[in-house]
Short mmCIF file of N, CA and C in Angstrom, two decimals:
data_model
loop_
_atom_site.label_atom_id
_atom_site.label_comp_id
_atom_site.label_asym_id
_atom_site.label_seq_id
_atom_site.Cartn_x
_atom_site.Cartn_y
_atom_site.Cartn_z
N MET A 1 -27.19 44.73 72.68
CA MET A 1 -25.88 44.19 72.28
C MET A 1 -26.08 42.84 71.59
N THR A 2 -25.41 42.65 70.45
CA THR A 2 -25.54 41.43 69.67
C THR A 2 -24.62 40.36 70.24
N ARG A 3 -25.22 39.22 70.60
CA ARG A 3 -24.37 38.13 71.07
C ARG A 3 -23.72 37.45 69.88
N SER A 4 -22.68 36.71 70.12
CA SER A 4 -21.97 36.06 69.03
C SER A 4 -21.83 34.57 69.30
N THR A 5 -22.09 33.77 68.29
CA THR A 5 -21.87 32.33 68.39
C THR A 5 -20.42 32.05 68.02
N ASP A 6 -20.08 30.78 67.93
CA ASP A 6 -18.71 30.44 67.53
C ASP A 6 -18.63 30.13 66.04
N ARG A 7 -19.56 30.68 65.26
CA ARG A 7 -19.55 30.45 63.81
C ARG A 7 -18.28 31.02 63.19
N ARG A 8 -17.64 30.21 62.34
CA ARG A 8 -16.47 30.70 61.61
C ARG A 8 -16.91 31.34 60.30
N VAL A 9 -16.14 32.32 59.86
CA VAL A 9 -16.31 32.89 58.53
C VAL A 9 -15.19 32.33 57.66
N THR A 10 -15.57 31.59 56.63
CA THR A 10 -14.60 31.00 55.73
C THR A 10 -14.78 31.62 54.34
N ALA A 11 -13.75 31.56 53.54
CA ALA A 11 -13.82 32.13 52.19
C ALA A 11 -13.00 31.27 51.25
N ASN A 12 -13.50 31.12 50.03
CA ASN A 12 -12.75 30.37 49.03
C ASN A 12 -12.56 31.21 47.78
N LEU A 13 -11.40 31.02 47.15
CA LEU A 13 -11.12 31.73 45.90
C LEU A 13 -10.01 31.01 45.15
N ASN A 14 -10.09 31.04 43.83
CA ASN A 14 -9.04 30.52 42.97
C ASN A 14 -8.15 31.68 42.54
N LEU A 15 -6.83 31.46 42.57
CA LEU A 15 -5.88 32.52 42.23
C LEU A 15 -4.79 31.99 41.30
N THR A 16 -4.29 32.88 40.45
CA THR A 16 -3.10 32.57 39.66
C THR A 16 -1.86 32.81 40.53
N LEU A 17 -0.71 32.46 40.01
CA LEU A 17 0.54 32.68 40.74
C LEU A 17 0.75 34.15 41.07
N ASP A 18 0.28 35.04 40.20
CA ASP A 18 0.44 36.47 40.48
C ASP A 18 -0.75 37.05 41.24
N GLY A 19 -1.52 36.16 41.88
CA GLY A 19 -2.53 36.60 42.82
C GLY A 19 -3.82 37.12 42.23
N ARG A 20 -4.09 36.82 40.95
CA ARG A 20 -5.29 37.33 40.29
C ARG A 20 -6.45 36.34 40.40
N TYR A 21 -7.65 36.88 40.56
CA TYR A 21 -8.83 36.01 40.56
C TYR A 21 -9.60 36.07 39.25
N HIS A 22 -9.12 36.85 38.30
CA HIS A 22 -9.53 36.74 36.90
C HIS A 22 -8.41 37.31 36.05
N GLY A 23 -8.50 37.09 34.75
CA GLY A 23 -7.44 37.52 33.85
C GLY A 23 -7.60 38.95 33.36
N PRO A 24 -6.71 39.39 32.46
CA PRO A 24 -6.71 40.77 31.99
C PRO A 24 -7.95 41.13 31.17
N GLY A 25 -8.70 40.13 30.72
CA GLY A 25 -9.89 40.39 29.91
C GLY A 25 -11.10 40.84 30.72
N GLY A 26 -10.95 40.91 32.05
CA GLY A 26 -12.07 41.37 32.88
C GLY A 26 -12.63 40.26 33.74
N PRO A 27 -13.72 40.57 34.47
CA PRO A 27 -14.27 39.62 35.45
C PRO A 27 -14.68 38.26 34.88
N GLY A 28 -14.93 38.17 33.59
CA GLY A 28 -15.30 36.88 33.00
C GLY A 28 -14.14 36.13 32.39
N ASP A 29 -12.93 36.64 32.54
CA ASP A 29 -11.75 36.02 31.93
C ASP A 29 -11.14 34.99 32.88
N PHE A 30 -11.51 33.73 32.66
CA PHE A 30 -11.00 32.64 33.49
C PHE A 30 -10.17 31.64 32.67
N ALA A 31 -9.60 32.12 31.57
CA ALA A 31 -8.85 31.23 30.68
C ALA A 31 -7.71 30.54 31.42
N ALA A 32 -7.04 31.26 32.32
CA ALA A 32 -5.91 30.68 33.06
C ALA A 32 -6.36 29.61 34.05
N PHE A 33 -7.66 29.60 34.40
CA PHE A 33 -8.18 28.70 35.43
C PHE A 33 -8.71 27.40 34.82
N ALA A 34 -9.15 27.47 33.57
CA ALA A 34 -9.90 26.37 32.95
C ALA A 34 -9.25 25.00 33.05
N PRO A 35 -7.93 24.87 32.83
CA PRO A 35 -7.34 23.52 32.87
C PRO A 35 -7.36 22.86 34.24
N TYR A 36 -7.61 23.63 35.29
CA TYR A 36 -7.38 23.13 36.65
C TYR A 36 -8.64 22.92 37.49
N VAL A 37 -9.76 23.50 37.11
CA VAL A 37 -10.92 23.51 38.00
C VAL A 37 -11.61 22.15 38.12
N ALA A 38 -11.34 21.24 37.19
CA ALA A 38 -12.00 19.93 37.24
C ALA A 38 -11.04 18.81 37.61
N THR A 39 -9.87 19.15 38.17
CA THR A 39 -8.93 18.11 38.59
C THR A 39 -9.41 17.46 39.89
N ASP A 40 -8.83 16.32 40.21
CA ASP A 40 -9.21 15.63 41.46
C ASP A 40 -8.92 16.51 42.68
N VAL A 41 -7.78 17.21 42.66
CA VAL A 41 -7.44 18.07 43.80
C VAL A 41 -8.45 19.21 43.93
N ALA A 42 -8.80 19.83 42.81
CA ALA A 42 -9.76 20.94 42.84
C ALA A 42 -11.13 20.46 43.31
N ARG A 43 -11.54 19.30 42.85
CA ARG A 43 -12.86 18.79 43.25
C ARG A 43 -12.87 18.37 44.72
N GLY A 44 -11.78 17.79 45.19
CA GLY A 44 -11.70 17.46 46.61
C GLY A 44 -11.71 18.71 47.48
N HIS A 45 -11.03 19.74 47.02
CA HIS A 45 -10.99 21.02 47.71
C HIS A 45 -12.40 21.62 47.77
N LEU A 46 -13.13 21.54 46.67
CA LEU A 46 -14.50 22.06 46.62
C LEU A 46 -15.38 21.38 47.68
N THR A 47 -15.20 20.08 47.84
CA THR A 47 -15.98 19.35 48.84
C THR A 47 -15.64 19.82 50.25
N ALA A 48 -14.35 20.00 50.53
CA ALA A 48 -13.93 20.45 51.86
C ALA A 48 -14.51 21.81 52.20
N ILE A 49 -14.67 22.65 51.19
CA ILE A 49 -15.14 24.03 51.40
C ILE A 49 -16.55 24.06 51.98
N TRP A 50 -17.45 23.23 51.45
CA TRP A 50 -18.86 23.35 51.82
C TRP A 50 -19.28 22.40 52.94
N GLU A 51 -18.51 21.39 53.24
CA GLU A 51 -18.98 20.36 54.18
C GLU A 51 -19.37 20.90 55.56
N GLY A 52 -18.68 21.91 56.06
CA GLY A 52 -19.01 22.44 57.39
C GLY A 52 -19.86 23.69 57.34
N ALA A 53 -20.22 24.13 56.14
CA ALA A 53 -20.90 25.41 55.99
C ALA A 53 -22.42 25.24 55.94
N THR A 54 -23.12 26.16 56.59
CA THR A 54 -24.58 26.15 56.60
C THR A 54 -25.17 27.41 55.97
N THR A 55 -24.31 28.38 55.67
CA THR A 55 -24.74 29.62 55.01
C THR A 55 -23.75 29.97 53.92
N ALA A 56 -24.26 30.32 52.74
CA ALA A 56 -23.43 30.84 51.66
C ALA A 56 -23.64 32.34 51.58
N LEU A 57 -22.56 33.09 51.69
CA LEU A 57 -22.60 34.54 51.57
C LEU A 57 -21.99 34.89 50.22
N LEU A 58 -22.78 35.57 49.37
CA LEU A 58 -22.39 35.79 47.99
C LEU A 58 -22.59 37.24 47.58
N GLY A 59 -21.75 37.71 46.67
CA GLY A 59 -22.04 38.94 45.97
C GLY A 59 -23.06 38.66 44.88
N ARG A 60 -23.71 39.70 44.40
CA ARG A 60 -24.78 39.50 43.40
C ARG A 60 -24.27 38.84 42.13
N VAL A 61 -23.13 39.29 41.61
CA VAL A 61 -22.62 38.76 40.34
C VAL A 61 -22.36 37.26 40.46
N ASN A 62 -21.72 36.85 41.56
CA ASN A 62 -21.46 35.42 41.76
C ASN A 62 -22.75 34.65 41.97
N ALA A 63 -23.69 35.23 42.70
CA ALA A 63 -24.97 34.55 42.91
C ALA A 63 -25.65 34.28 41.59
N GLU A 64 -25.69 35.28 40.72
CA GLU A 64 -26.35 35.10 39.43
C GLU A 64 -25.64 34.04 38.59
N GLY A 65 -24.30 34.06 38.61
CA GLY A 65 -23.55 33.08 37.85
C GLY A 65 -23.69 31.67 38.40
N PHE A 66 -23.49 31.53 39.70
CA PHE A 66 -23.56 30.20 40.33
C PHE A 66 -24.95 29.60 40.23
N LEU A 67 -25.96 30.42 40.53
CA LEU A 67 -27.32 29.89 40.59
C LEU A 67 -27.96 29.78 39.22
N GLY A 68 -27.24 30.26 38.21
CA GLY A 68 -27.65 29.99 36.84
C GLY A 68 -27.04 28.69 36.31
N TYR A 69 -25.99 28.20 37.01
CA TYR A 69 -25.27 27.02 36.53
C TYR A 69 -25.47 25.78 37.41
N TRP A 70 -25.28 25.91 38.72
CA TRP A 70 -25.19 24.74 39.59
C TRP A 70 -26.49 23.96 39.78
N PRO A 71 -27.67 24.59 39.75
CA PRO A 71 -28.89 23.78 39.92
C PRO A 71 -29.04 22.66 38.90
N SER A 72 -28.58 22.90 37.67
CA SER A 72 -28.67 21.84 36.66
C SER A 72 -27.70 20.70 36.96
N VAL A 73 -26.56 21.03 37.57
CA VAL A 73 -25.60 20.00 37.97
C VAL A 73 -26.19 19.15 39.09
N ALA A 74 -26.91 19.79 39.99
CA ALA A 74 -27.54 19.05 41.10
C ALA A 74 -28.51 18.00 40.59
N GLU A 75 -29.12 18.25 39.44
CA GLU A 75 -30.09 17.32 38.87
C GLU A 75 -29.47 16.31 37.91
N ASP A 76 -28.22 16.50 37.56
CA ASP A 76 -27.56 15.67 36.54
C ASP A 76 -26.95 14.42 37.17
N GLU A 77 -27.57 13.29 36.93
CA GLU A 77 -27.10 12.03 37.52
C GLU A 77 -25.74 11.59 36.96
N ASN A 78 -25.34 12.16 35.82
CA ASN A 78 -24.06 11.80 35.22
C ASN A 78 -22.93 12.73 35.65
N ALA A 79 -23.25 13.76 36.42
CA ALA A 79 -22.21 14.70 36.88
C ALA A 79 -21.29 14.01 37.88
N ASP A 80 -20.07 14.52 37.99
CA ASP A 80 -19.14 14.01 38.99
C ASP A 80 -19.81 14.14 40.37
N PRO A 81 -19.76 13.10 41.20
CA PRO A 81 -20.44 13.14 42.50
C PRO A 81 -19.98 14.30 43.39
N ARG A 82 -18.72 14.70 43.25
CA ARG A 82 -18.23 15.83 44.07
C ARG A 82 -18.85 17.14 43.60
N ASP A 83 -18.96 17.30 42.28
CA ASP A 83 -19.63 18.49 41.75
C ASP A 83 -21.10 18.49 42.17
N ARG A 84 -21.71 17.33 42.09
CA ARG A 84 -23.13 17.23 42.42
C ARG A 84 -23.38 17.48 43.90
N GLY A 85 -22.46 17.03 44.75
CA GLY A 85 -22.58 17.28 46.18
C GLY A 85 -22.57 18.77 46.48
N TYR A 86 -21.62 19.47 45.87
CA TYR A 86 -21.55 20.92 46.07
C TYR A 86 -22.81 21.59 45.52
N ALA A 87 -23.24 21.17 44.35
CA ALA A 87 -24.42 21.79 43.72
C ALA A 87 -25.66 21.61 44.58
N LYS A 88 -25.85 20.42 45.12
CA LYS A 88 -27.01 20.17 45.98
C LYS A 88 -26.94 21.02 47.25
N TRP A 89 -25.73 21.13 47.80
CA TRP A 89 -25.57 21.98 48.99
C TRP A 89 -25.93 23.43 48.66
N LEU A 90 -25.40 23.95 47.55
CA LEU A 90 -25.63 25.34 47.20
C LEU A 90 -27.11 25.62 46.96
N VAL A 91 -27.79 24.72 46.30
CA VAL A 91 -29.23 24.90 46.03
C VAL A 91 -30.02 24.89 47.33
N GLY A 92 -29.66 24.00 48.25
CA GLY A 92 -30.48 23.79 49.44
C GLY A 92 -30.12 24.62 50.65
N THR A 93 -28.92 25.21 50.67
CA THR A 93 -28.49 25.92 51.88
C THR A 93 -29.03 27.34 51.93
N GLU A 94 -28.94 27.95 53.10
CA GLU A 94 -29.28 29.37 53.24
C GLU A 94 -28.28 30.20 52.44
N LYS A 95 -28.81 31.11 51.63
CA LYS A 95 -27.96 31.99 50.83
C LYS A 95 -28.28 33.44 51.17
N VAL A 96 -27.25 34.20 51.47
CA VAL A 96 -27.39 35.63 51.71
C VAL A 96 -26.62 36.33 50.60
N VAL A 97 -27.33 37.14 49.82
CA VAL A 97 -26.74 37.79 48.65
C VAL A 97 -26.62 39.29 48.94
N LEU A 98 -25.40 39.80 48.87
CA LEU A 98 -25.18 41.23 49.07
C LEU A 98 -25.37 41.95 47.74
N SER A 99 -26.25 42.92 47.73
CA SER A 99 -26.53 43.65 46.49
C SER A 99 -27.08 45.03 46.79
N THR A 100 -26.68 45.98 45.97
CA THR A 100 -27.26 47.33 46.06
C THR A 100 -28.32 47.53 44.98
N THR A 101 -28.48 46.54 44.09
CA THR A 101 -29.42 46.70 42.97
C THR A 101 -30.61 45.75 43.05
N LEU A 102 -30.43 44.54 43.55
CA LEU A 102 -31.56 43.62 43.68
C LEU A 102 -32.41 44.00 44.89
N THR A 103 -33.70 43.80 44.78
CA THR A 103 -34.58 44.05 45.93
C THR A 103 -35.12 42.75 46.51
N GLU A 104 -35.18 41.71 45.69
CA GLU A 104 -35.58 40.40 46.21
C GLU A 104 -34.82 39.31 45.48
N ALA A 105 -34.69 38.17 46.14
CA ALA A 105 -33.90 37.06 45.58
C ALA A 105 -34.77 36.18 44.71
N PRO A 106 -34.35 35.91 43.48
CA PRO A 106 -35.12 35.02 42.60
C PRO A 106 -34.80 33.55 42.81
N TRP A 107 -34.11 33.21 43.91
CA TRP A 107 -33.69 31.83 44.14
C TRP A 107 -34.28 31.32 45.45
N ASP A 108 -34.44 29.99 45.53
CA ASP A 108 -34.92 29.38 46.77
C ASP A 108 -33.88 29.53 47.88
N HIS A 109 -34.38 29.62 49.10
CA HIS A 109 -33.52 29.67 50.31
C HIS A 109 -32.54 30.84 50.25
N ALA A 110 -32.94 31.94 49.65
CA ALA A 110 -32.04 33.08 49.50
C ALA A 110 -32.74 34.37 49.92
N ARG A 111 -31.94 35.29 50.42
CA ARG A 111 -32.44 36.64 50.71
C ARG A 111 -31.38 37.64 50.31
N VAL A 112 -31.84 38.82 49.93
CA VAL A 112 -30.95 39.89 49.50
C VAL A 112 -30.79 40.88 50.64
N VAL A 113 -29.54 41.32 50.86
CA VAL A 113 -29.25 42.30 51.90
C VAL A 113 -28.42 43.42 51.28
N ASN A 114 -28.83 44.66 51.53
CA ASN A 114 -28.07 45.82 51.08
C ASN A 114 -27.44 46.44 52.33
N ALA A 115 -26.26 45.93 52.69
CA ALA A 115 -25.57 46.39 53.90
C ALA A 115 -24.09 46.04 53.75
N PRO A 116 -23.22 46.70 54.52
CA PRO A 116 -21.79 46.35 54.49
C PRO A 116 -21.57 44.89 54.90
N ALA A 117 -20.60 44.26 54.25
CA ALA A 117 -20.32 42.85 54.51
C ALA A 117 -20.04 42.59 55.99
N ALA A 118 -19.31 43.49 56.65
CA ALA A 118 -18.97 43.28 58.07
C ALA A 118 -20.22 43.26 58.94
N ASP A 119 -21.20 44.12 58.63
CA ASP A 119 -22.45 44.14 59.40
C ASP A 119 -23.25 42.87 59.18
N VAL A 120 -23.27 42.39 57.94
CA VAL A 120 -24.01 41.17 57.62
C VAL A 120 -23.39 39.98 58.36
N VAL A 121 -22.07 39.91 58.37
CA VAL A 121 -21.38 38.82 59.08
C VAL A 121 -21.68 38.87 60.57
N ALA A 122 -21.68 40.08 61.14
CA ALA A 122 -21.99 40.21 62.57
C ALA A 122 -23.39 39.68 62.87
N ASP A 123 -24.35 39.99 62.01
CA ASP A 123 -25.72 39.50 62.20
C ASP A 123 -25.78 37.98 62.07
N LEU A 124 -25.08 37.42 61.08
CA LEU A 124 -25.10 35.97 60.88
C LEU A 124 -24.42 35.24 62.04
N ARG A 125 -23.38 35.85 62.59
CA ARG A 125 -22.68 35.22 63.70
C ARG A 125 -23.50 35.23 64.98
N ALA A 126 -24.49 36.08 65.04
CA ALA A 126 -25.29 36.22 66.26
C ALA A 126 -26.27 35.07 66.45
N THR A 127 -26.56 34.32 65.39
CA THR A 127 -27.52 33.23 65.48
C THR A 127 -27.02 32.03 64.67
N GLY A 128 -27.62 30.90 64.91
CA GLY A 128 -27.34 29.72 64.09
C GLY A 128 -26.03 29.05 64.43
N SER A 129 -25.67 28.10 63.57
CA SER A 129 -24.44 27.34 63.75
C SER A 129 -23.91 26.96 62.38
N GLY A 130 -22.69 26.49 62.35
CA GLY A 130 -22.06 26.11 61.09
C GLY A 130 -21.30 27.27 60.48
N ASP A 131 -20.40 26.93 59.56
CA ASP A 131 -19.58 27.96 58.92
C ASP A 131 -20.40 28.86 58.02
N ILE A 132 -19.97 30.11 57.93
CA ILE A 132 -20.51 31.07 56.98
C ILE A 132 -19.48 31.13 55.85
N LEU A 133 -19.82 30.58 54.69
CA LEU A 133 -18.88 30.49 53.57
C LEU A 133 -19.07 31.66 52.62
N VAL A 134 -18.06 32.50 52.52
CA VAL A 134 -18.06 33.56 51.50
C VAL A 134 -17.62 32.89 50.22
N ASN A 135 -18.60 32.63 49.38
CA ASN A 135 -18.45 31.66 48.30
C ASN A 135 -17.88 32.30 47.03
N SER A 136 -16.55 32.37 46.98
CA SER A 136 -15.84 32.81 45.77
C SER A 136 -16.29 34.18 45.29
N SER A 137 -16.56 35.08 46.23
CA SER A 137 -17.03 36.43 45.90
C SER A 137 -16.02 37.47 46.39
N PRO A 138 -15.10 37.89 45.51
CA PRO A 138 -14.08 38.86 45.94
C PRO A 138 -14.67 40.16 46.47
N SER A 139 -15.82 40.58 45.94
CA SER A 139 -16.42 41.83 46.40
C SER A 139 -16.84 41.76 47.87
N VAL A 140 -17.01 40.53 48.38
CA VAL A 140 -17.34 40.33 49.79
C VAL A 140 -16.08 39.98 50.59
N ILE A 141 -15.21 39.17 50.01
CA ILE A 141 -14.00 38.73 50.71
C ILE A 141 -13.10 39.93 51.03
N LYS A 142 -12.93 40.84 50.08
CA LYS A 142 -12.00 41.95 50.29
C LYS A 142 -12.37 42.82 51.49
N PRO A 143 -13.62 43.28 51.63
CA PRO A 143 -13.92 44.08 52.82
C PRO A 143 -13.82 43.29 54.12
N LEU A 144 -14.08 41.98 54.06
CA LEU A 144 -13.95 41.17 55.27
C LEU A 144 -12.48 40.98 55.65
N LEU A 145 -11.60 40.84 54.66
CA LEU A 145 -10.17 40.80 54.96
C LEU A 145 -9.72 42.12 55.56
N ALA A 146 -10.23 43.22 55.01
CA ALA A 146 -9.85 44.54 55.51
C ALA A 146 -10.30 44.75 56.95
N ALA A 147 -11.41 44.08 57.32
CA ALA A 147 -11.93 44.18 58.70
C ALA A 147 -11.42 43.05 59.59
N ASP A 148 -10.56 42.19 59.04
CA ASP A 148 -10.00 41.03 59.77
C ASP A 148 -11.10 40.14 60.33
N LEU A 149 -12.08 39.83 59.49
CA LEU A 149 -13.22 39.02 59.93
C LEU A 149 -13.24 37.62 59.30
N ILE A 150 -12.22 37.25 58.56
CA ILE A 150 -12.19 35.92 57.96
C ILE A 150 -11.34 35.00 58.84
N ASP A 151 -11.90 33.84 59.17
CA ASP A 151 -11.24 32.87 60.05
C ASP A 151 -10.50 31.78 59.29
N ARG A 152 -10.95 31.49 58.07
CA ARG A 152 -10.31 30.43 57.28
C ARG A 152 -10.34 30.82 55.80
N LEU A 153 -9.22 30.63 55.13
CA LEU A 153 -9.12 30.86 53.69
C LEU A 153 -8.88 29.53 52.98
N TYR A 154 -9.75 29.22 52.02
CA TYR A 154 -9.54 28.08 51.12
C TYR A 154 -9.06 28.66 49.79
N LEU A 155 -7.83 28.39 49.44
CA LEU A 155 -7.27 28.94 48.21
C LEU A 155 -6.82 27.82 47.29
N MET A 156 -7.15 27.95 46.00
CA MET A 156 -6.56 27.11 44.97
C MET A 156 -5.60 28.00 44.19
N ILE A 157 -4.34 27.59 44.11
CA ILE A 157 -3.34 28.34 43.37
C ILE A 157 -3.03 27.58 42.08
N PHE A 158 -3.20 28.26 40.96
CA PHE A 158 -2.97 27.64 39.66
C PHE A 158 -1.65 28.14 39.07
N PRO A 159 -0.86 27.25 38.45
CA PRO A 159 0.48 27.62 37.98
C PRO A 159 0.45 28.41 36.68
N GLN A 160 -0.18 29.56 36.74
CA GLN A 160 -0.26 30.47 35.60
C GLN A 160 0.01 31.88 36.10
N ILE A 161 0.66 32.68 35.28
CA ILE A 161 0.77 34.12 35.54
C ILE A 161 -0.18 34.80 34.57
N ALA A 162 -1.22 35.44 35.11
CA ALA A 162 -2.24 36.05 34.26
C ALA A 162 -1.74 37.35 33.64
N GLY A 163 -0.91 38.08 34.39
CA GLY A 163 -0.35 39.31 33.84
C GLY A 163 -1.27 40.51 33.90
N GLY A 164 -2.47 40.31 34.38
CA GLY A 164 -3.45 41.39 34.49
C GLY A 164 -4.69 40.85 35.17
N GLY A 165 -5.58 41.75 35.54
CA GLY A 165 -6.78 41.34 36.28
C GLY A 165 -6.68 41.76 37.73
N GLN A 166 -7.74 41.56 38.46
CA GLN A 166 -7.82 42.01 39.85
C GLN A 166 -7.09 41.05 40.78
N ARG A 167 -6.44 41.62 41.79
CA ARG A 167 -5.75 40.83 42.81
C ARG A 167 -6.61 40.75 44.06
N LEU A 168 -6.46 39.65 44.79
CA LEU A 168 -7.20 39.49 46.05
C LEU A 168 -6.62 40.38 47.14
N PHE A 169 -5.32 40.34 47.32
CA PHE A 169 -4.70 41.01 48.46
C PHE A 169 -4.22 42.41 48.05
N ASP A 170 -5.02 43.39 48.41
CA ASP A 170 -4.69 44.78 48.10
C ASP A 170 -3.72 45.34 49.15
N ASP A 171 -2.99 46.37 48.77
CA ASP A 171 -2.16 47.08 49.74
C ASP A 171 -3.07 47.71 50.80
N GLY A 172 -2.54 47.80 52.02
CA GLY A 172 -3.29 48.46 53.08
C GLY A 172 -4.09 47.53 53.97
N LEU A 173 -4.05 46.22 53.69
CA LEU A 173 -4.74 45.28 54.58
C LEU A 173 -4.04 45.26 55.94
N PRO A 174 -4.79 45.00 57.01
CA PRO A 174 -4.13 44.89 58.32
C PRO A 174 -3.21 43.68 58.34
N ALA A 175 -2.07 43.82 58.98
CA ALA A 175 -1.15 42.69 59.10
C ALA A 175 -1.82 41.57 59.88
N SER A 176 -1.58 40.33 59.44
CA SER A 176 -2.18 39.18 60.12
C SER A 176 -1.32 37.96 59.90
N THR A 177 -1.49 36.96 60.76
CA THR A 177 -0.74 35.71 60.67
C THR A 177 -1.71 34.57 60.46
N TRP A 178 -1.32 33.64 59.59
CA TRP A 178 -2.18 32.52 59.22
C TRP A 178 -1.43 31.22 59.41
N THR A 179 -2.14 30.17 59.80
CA THR A 179 -1.57 28.85 60.01
C THR A 179 -2.01 27.93 58.86
N LEU A 180 -1.05 27.28 58.23
CA LEU A 180 -1.38 26.33 57.16
C LEU A 180 -1.97 25.07 57.78
N THR A 181 -3.23 24.80 57.46
CA THR A 181 -3.96 23.68 58.03
C THR A 181 -3.93 22.45 57.12
N ARG A 182 -3.93 22.72 55.81
CA ARG A 182 -3.93 21.60 54.85
C ARG A 182 -3.35 22.08 53.53
N GLN A 183 -2.67 21.17 52.84
CA GLN A 183 -2.20 21.47 51.49
C GLN A 183 -2.19 20.20 50.67
N GLU A 184 -2.48 20.36 49.40
CA GLU A 184 -2.44 19.21 48.49
C GLU A 184 -2.07 19.73 47.11
N THR A 185 -1.18 19.00 46.46
CA THR A 185 -0.71 19.40 45.13
C THR A 185 -1.21 18.42 44.09
N GLY A 186 -1.71 18.94 42.98
CA GLY A 186 -2.22 18.10 41.90
C GLY A 186 -1.19 17.86 40.82
N GLU A 187 -1.54 16.98 39.89
CA GLU A 187 -0.61 16.57 38.85
C GLU A 187 -0.27 17.70 37.88
N LEU A 188 -1.14 18.69 37.77
CA LEU A 188 -0.90 19.80 36.86
C LEU A 188 -0.17 20.96 37.54
N GLY A 189 0.18 20.76 38.82
CA GLY A 189 0.88 21.81 39.55
C GLY A 189 -0.04 22.72 40.33
N GLU A 190 -1.34 22.41 40.33
CA GLU A 190 -2.28 23.20 41.13
C GLU A 190 -2.12 22.83 42.60
N ILE A 191 -2.31 23.80 43.48
CA ILE A 191 -2.16 23.57 44.91
C ILE A 191 -3.41 24.03 45.64
N ALA A 192 -3.96 23.13 46.44
CA ALA A 192 -5.08 23.46 47.32
C ALA A 192 -4.51 23.78 48.70
N LEU A 193 -4.85 24.95 49.22
CA LEU A 193 -4.33 25.40 50.51
C LEU A 193 -5.48 25.79 51.43
N VAL A 194 -5.35 25.45 52.71
CA VAL A 194 -6.29 25.91 53.72
C VAL A 194 -5.49 26.61 54.80
N TYR A 195 -5.80 27.88 55.02
CA TYR A 195 -5.15 28.69 56.04
C TYR A 195 -6.16 29.13 57.09
N ASP A 196 -5.80 28.96 58.36
CA ASP A 196 -6.63 29.45 59.47
C ASP A 196 -5.98 30.69 60.07
N ARG A 197 -6.80 31.67 60.35
CA ARG A 197 -6.32 32.91 60.98
C ARG A 197 -5.84 32.59 62.38
N ALA A 198 -4.59 32.95 62.68
CA ALA A 198 -4.05 32.77 64.04
C ALA A 198 -4.43 33.98 64.87
N ARG A 199 -5.23 33.74 65.92
CA ARG A 199 -5.72 34.86 66.75
C ARG A 199 -5.27 34.68 68.19
#
């Protein structure tokens, strides 16, 4: 029997007003997000996301994108300190990448796992300490929401209607109640929200 620690599973994602995590142009369509991701509220939210986390749980696509971009920010002395803090954390922390196609991780402090997200979370909860952050990976967040395994949601809501693209909250999720733990509104109308699962 697998013992369980008190590790929380947290997840972060940026959404439009109509609940999309990308636009109608496909997974790389972030046009609606661009004006908001570098605001003070967004950068402060980014810092809150990683400060308590000791493991990053990522889908392969996000891992390839993030780890192709953030290591250079970690080395850039002219980068915003909040961006650099996140970048250094991401480079140095334990990373678990869910993939059915990769066999080994080309990044430091990373390992590839080909298993259902719920099983991986159960294994991670059995050892260690600190939050397990599902780092902006909808392919991992969705099955964990379906299994009611997420303890905290970090959401940035941007005042745009994308009109197309994938939604985070699909029909058929189990009913659940969440407590608003923190909220902050930026000058452009972006809202940072932190919700904890009420259990």
